[in-house]
Coordinates of C-alpha atoms in Angstrom, one line a residue:
Chain T
M1 CA 193.7 97.9 165.4
K2 CA 190.4 96.5 163.8
Y3 CA 188.8 96.2 167.4
T4 CA 185.4 95.1 166.9
D5 CA 182.5 94.9 169.3
L6 CA 179.2 93.3 169.3
T7 CA 175.8 94.8 170.7
L8 CA 172.3 93.5 170.8
M9 CA 171.1 96.8 169.7
E10 CA 169.7 97.1 166.1
S11 CA 171.6 100.1 165.1
P12 CA 174.5 100.9 167.6
D13 CA 176.0 104.4 167.9
T14 CA 179.0 104.0 165.6
E15 CA 180.0 107.6 166.6
L16 CA 180.3 106.6 170.2
A17 CA 182.0 103.3 169.0
A18 CA 184.7 105.3 167.3
R19 CA 185.2 107.5 170.2
L20 CA 185.5 104.5 172.4
G21 CA 188.2 103.0 170.4
F22 CA 186.3 100.5 168.2
L23 CA 186.8 100.4 164.2
R24 CA 183.5 98.7 164.0
V25 CA 180.5 97.7 166.0
L26 CA 178.3 95.1 165.1
G27 CA 174.4 95.0 166.1
S28 CA 171.8 92.5 165.7
I29 CA 171.4 93.5 162.0
H30 CA 174.9 92.2 161.4
I31 CA 175.1 89.1 163.1
A32 CA 172.1 87.3 164.7
V33 CA 172.2 86.0 168.3
S34 CA 170.3 82.8 168.9
S35 CA 170.1 79.9 171.2
S36 CA 170.0 77.3 168.5
S37 CA 172.5 76.5 165.6
S38 CA 169.9 76.4 162.9
S39 CA 167.3 79.1 163.2
P40 CA 169.0 82.2 161.5
E41 CA 170.1 82.2 157.7
G42 CA 173.1 84.6 157.9
P43 CA 176.2 84.5 160.1
H44 CA 175.2 83.9 163.7
I45 CA 176.3 83.2 167.2
V46 CA 175.0 80.4 169.3
I47 CA 174.6 80.9 173.0
S48 CA 173.9 77.9 174.8
D49 CA 174.4 75.7 177.7
S50 CA 174.1 72.4 176.0
Q51 CA 177.1 70.6 175.0
G52 CA 175.0 68.8 172.1
E53 CA 173.8 72.1 170.7
L54 CA 177.0 74.0 170.8
S55 CA 178.8 70.7 169.3
K56 CA 176.2 70.9 166.4
A57 CA 176.7 74.6 166.2
L58 CA 180.3 74.2 165.7
R59 CA 179.7 72.0 162.6
E60 CA 177.7 74.7 160.9
S61 CA 179.4 77.0 158.6
S62 CA 177.1 80.0 159.3
V63 CA 178.1 80.0 163.1
A64 CA 180.6 82.6 163.6
A65 CA 181.2 82.2 167.4
I66 CA 179.8 80.5 170.3
V67 CA 178.9 81.6 173.8
V68 CA 178.6 79.2 176.9
K69 CA 175.7 80.0 179.0
D70 CA 175.7 79.6 182.7
S71 CA 178.6 77.7 184.5
A72 CA 178.9 74.7 182.1
I73 CA 182.8 74.0 181.3
M74 CA 182.6 71.8 178.3
R75 CA 186.4 70.7 177.7
K76 CA 185.1 68.7 174.5
V77 CA 183.4 71.7 173.0
F78 CA 186.3 74.0 173.6
A79 CA 188.6 71.2 171.9
E80 CA 186.1 70.9 169.2
A81 CA 186.1 74.9 168.7
A82 CA 190.1 74.9 168.6
E83 CA 189.9 72.1 165.9
R84 CA 187.4 74.1 163.7
E85 CA 188.7 77.4 164.4
K86 CA 185.7 79.0 165.8
P87 CA 185.9 81.4 168.6
L88 CA 184.5 81.3 172.1
L89 CA 183.1 84.5 172.9
L90 CA 182.8 86.0 176.8
I91 CA 180.2 88.6 177.4
A92 CA 181.7 91.9 179.1
T93 CA 178.1 92.7 180.4
E94 CA 178.0 89.7 182.4
L95 CA 180.6 91.4 184.7
T96 CA 179.4 95.0 184.5
C97 CA 175.6 94.8 184.7
A98 CA 175.6 92.3 187.5
E99 CA 175.9 93.3 191.1
G100 CA 177.5 91.8 194.2
R101 CA 177.5 88.3 194.8
Q102 CA 176.3 87.6 191.4
R103 CA 179.3 89.6 190.1
L104 CA 181.6 87.7 192.2
R105 CA 180.0 84.3 190.8
N106 CA 180.1 85.9 187.1
I107 CA 184.1 86.9 187.6
Y108 CA 184.8 83.3 189.0
R109 CA 183.0 81.4 186.2
M110 CA 184.7 83.5 183.5
K111 CA 188.2 83.1 185.0
N112 CA 187.7 79.3 184.9
L113 CA 186.2 79.4 181.4
F114 CA 188.9 81.5 180.3
R115 CA 191.5 79.1 181.8
I116 CA 190.1 75.9 180.5
A117 CA 189.5 77.2 177.0
K118 CA 192.9 78.8 176.9
H119 CA 194.3 75.4 177.8
A120 CA 192.2 73.6 175.2
G121 CA 193.8 75.9 172.6
C122 CA 190.4 77.6 171.6
R123 CA 190.6 81.2 170.4
I124 CA 188.8 83.5 172.9
G125 CA 187.2 86.9 172.4
I126 CA 185.3 89.4 174.4
V127 CA 182.4 91.4 173.6
T128 CA 179.9 93.5 175.2
L129 CA 176.6 92.4 173.9
A130 CA 175.1 95.6 175.3
R131 CA 171.3 96.2 175.1
D132 CA 171.8 99.9 175.6
R133 CA 174.1 102.9 175.2
E134 CA 174.8 102.9 179.0
S135 CA 176.3 99.1 179.0
M136 CA 178.8 100.0 176.1
L137 CA 182.6 99.9 177.2
S138 CA 185.6 101.6 175.6
V139 CA 188.5 99.4 174.4
M140 CA 190.5 100.3 177.5
Q141 CA 187.6 99.1 179.8
M142 CA 187.4 96.0 177.7
I143 CA 191.2 95.2 177.9
E144 CA 191.0 95.8 181.9
L145 CA 188.0 93.1 181.9
A146 CA 189.9 90.8 180.2
M147 CA 193.1 91.3 182.0
L148 CA 190.8 90.7 185.3
I149 CA 189.5 87.3 184.0
G150 CA 193.4 86.0 183.7
A151 CA 194.5 87.4 180.2
T152 CA 197.7 88.9 179.8
R153 CA 197.8 92.6 178.0
S154 CA 198.5 91.3 174.5
E155 CA 195.8 88.2 174.9
A156 CA 193.5 91.0 175.9
K157 CA 194.1 93.0 172.9
N158 CA 194.0 90.0 170.6
M159 CA 190.6 89.0 172.3
L160 CA 189.1 92.4 170.8
L161 CA 190.2 91.4 167.4
V162 CA 188.7 87.9 167.2
L163 CA 185.4 88.8 166.1
G164 CA 186.6 91.5 163.6
D165 CA 188.8 88.6 161.8
N166 CA 185.9 86.3 161.6
H167 CA 183.4 88.8 160.3
D168 CA 185.8 89.8 157.6
S169 CA 186.1 86.0 156.3
Chain Y
M1 CA 214.5 115.4 199.8
I2 CA 211.0 116.3 198.7
L3 CA 209.4 113.0 196.9
K4 CA 207.1 114.1 193.8
R5 CA 203.8 112.1 193.8
K6 CA 203.3 110.9 190.3
N7 CA 199.9 111.1 189.0
R8 CA 197.9 109.7 186.0
Y9 CA 194.9 111.4 184.6
I10 CA 192.1 109.4 183.0
L11 CA 189.6 111.3 180.7
V12 CA 186.1 109.9 181.1
E13 CA 182.9 110.6 179.2
A14 CA 179.5 109.9 180.7
S15 CA 176.8 108.5 178.4
S16 CA 174.5 111.7 179.5
P17 CA 175.3 115.0 180.7
L18 CA 176.8 115.0 184.3
D19 CA 178.1 117.8 186.4
A20 CA 181.1 115.9 187.5
V21 CA 182.7 118.6 189.6
A22 CA 179.6 119.0 191.6
E23 CA 178.8 115.4 191.7
S24 CA 182.4 114.2 192.4
R25 CA 181.1 112.7 195.6
S26 CA 178.8 110.5 194.1
I27 CA 181.3 109.3 191.3
E28 CA 184.0 108.7 194.2
A29 CA 181.3 106.8 196.2
A30 CA 180.4 104.6 193.3
M31 CA 184.3 104.0 192.6
L32 CA 184.7 103.3 196.4
K33 CA 181.9 100.8 196.6
V34 CA 183.6 98.4 193.8
L35 CA 187.2 99.2 195.1
G36 CA 186.9 98.9 198.6
E37 CA 188.6 101.1 201.2
L38 CA 192.0 99.7 200.7
Y39 CA 192.4 99.9 197.0
Y40 CA 190.6 103.1 197.2
S41 CA 193.3 104.6 199.5
E42 CA 195.9 103.3 197.3
A43 CA 194.4 104.7 193.9
N44 CA 193.1 107.7 195.6
P45 CA 190.9 108.9 192.5
K46 CA 189.4 112.4 192.5
V47 CA 187.6 114.1 189.9
V48 CA 189.8 117.3 189.0
A49 CA 188.3 119.1 185.9
Q50 CA 185.4 119.2 183.6
S51 CA 185.3 120.4 179.9
D52 CA 182.1 119.3 178.4
P53 CA 178.8 118.3 179.9
T54 CA 179.9 114.9 179.3
L55 CA 183.8 115.0 179.7
F56 CA 185.7 115.0 182.6
A57 CA 188.9 113.9 184.0
I58 CA 189.9 111.8 187.2
R59 CA 193.2 112.1 188.9
V60 CA 194.7 108.8 190.2
N61 CA 198.0 107.6 191.5
R62 CA 200.4 106.2 189.1
G63 CA 200.1 102.3 188.7
Q64 CA 196.5 102.2 189.9
E65 CA 194.7 103.5 186.8
G66 CA 193.9 99.9 185.8
R67 CA 191.9 99.5 189.0
V68 CA 190.1 102.7 188.5
I69 CA 189.2 101.8 184.9
L70 CA 187.7 98.6 186.0
A71 CA 185.7 100.4 188.8
L72 CA 184.3 103.0 186.4
S73 CA 183.1 100.0 184.2
F74 CA 181.3 98.5 187.2
A75 CA 179.8 101.7 188.3
R76 CA 176.3 101.9 186.7
E77 CA 174.3 104.5 188.8
I78 CA 175.5 108.2 189.6
S79 CA 173.3 109.9 191.9
G80 CA 170.6 107.6 191.4
R81 CA 170.5 107.9 187.7
K82 CA 171.5 104.9 185.3
M83 CA 174.6 106.1 183.6
G84 CA 177.4 104.5 181.7
L85 CA 181.3 105.9 182.3
Y86 CA 183.5 105.3 179.3
T87 CA 187.4 105.6 180.0
L88 CA 188.6 107.3 176.8
K89 CA 192.4 108.0 177.3
T90 CA 195.1 108.0 180.3
S91 CA 197.9 110.6 180.4
G92 CA 200.6 111.5 182.9
T93 CA 199.6 115.3 182.6
L94 CA 196.1 117.0 182.1
R95 CA 197.8 119.1 179.2
A96 CA 198.9 116.1 177.3
L97 CA 195.3 114.7 177.7
H98 CA 193.9 118.0 176.2
S99 CA 196.1 117.8 173.2
L100 CA 195.8 113.9 172.6
H101 CA 191.8 114.4 172.6
G102 CA 191.7 117.0 170.2
N103 CA 191.6 119.9 172.6
K104 CA 188.2 118.7 174.0
A105 CA 189.6 117.4 177.2
P106 CA 190.0 119.6 180.3
K107 CA 192.9 121.6 180.3
H108 CA 193.2 123.1 184.0
I109 CA 192.5 121.5 187.3
V110 CA 189.5 122.8 188.8
R111 CA 189.8 123.0 192.7
V112 CA 186.8 120.8 194.3

């Protein structure tokens, strides 16, 4: 399986990623992560809580995927993403690196996000966006996290393939 | 009739060297914090063996391994040290875990 992870590290530990079950791990040198659709030149991922910004990003060919920040639920954006076949990414470290009530809030928010995006027919992926080695997770852990937010086991496995397919094309 | 208790063994890698057998209480406390008393008693996770400074095995009741894997993902600190715990494989026997993981996984249970 072409399980792919995305981190915020410049040069992620590929040996560790292979042990964790990933065929490939992308770092910030492969895909830039930005808060605006037009800043980087190459393939990039847009993180935003603005509906207008995300809609604009979906029209850009260089945007590989979108990430919805905070608790914004944007049905229109999800429908547009489904139409343009751009995936929505969920961030696993929002669950693992938060503590206590913040983690509860994040689980609730991601469950909602997953349910609404799935209903809109949007492709959904899950990545760690790990800033350090300690925040990385194995494929097994990512599958369990995806199941925690409401995915079935087969959906969870497909969520790990989303970025790999996209990055190939 | 004696009912046999079925277990699952989870192979875990720590991001930095750790004496998992000596620090089993800290690892179990980190899991207890996430699972809560009810789920912890159902899963009954125990550190059972270590083969490498970073590789160790956890025994759980069968059917509860998903929860323990989640608990290990959420555990960020062991004995006050920031640490990542990655679950690599699960198996029904320690011996199978050992052969599945290129003979690097622990082979025998260490009595803690």
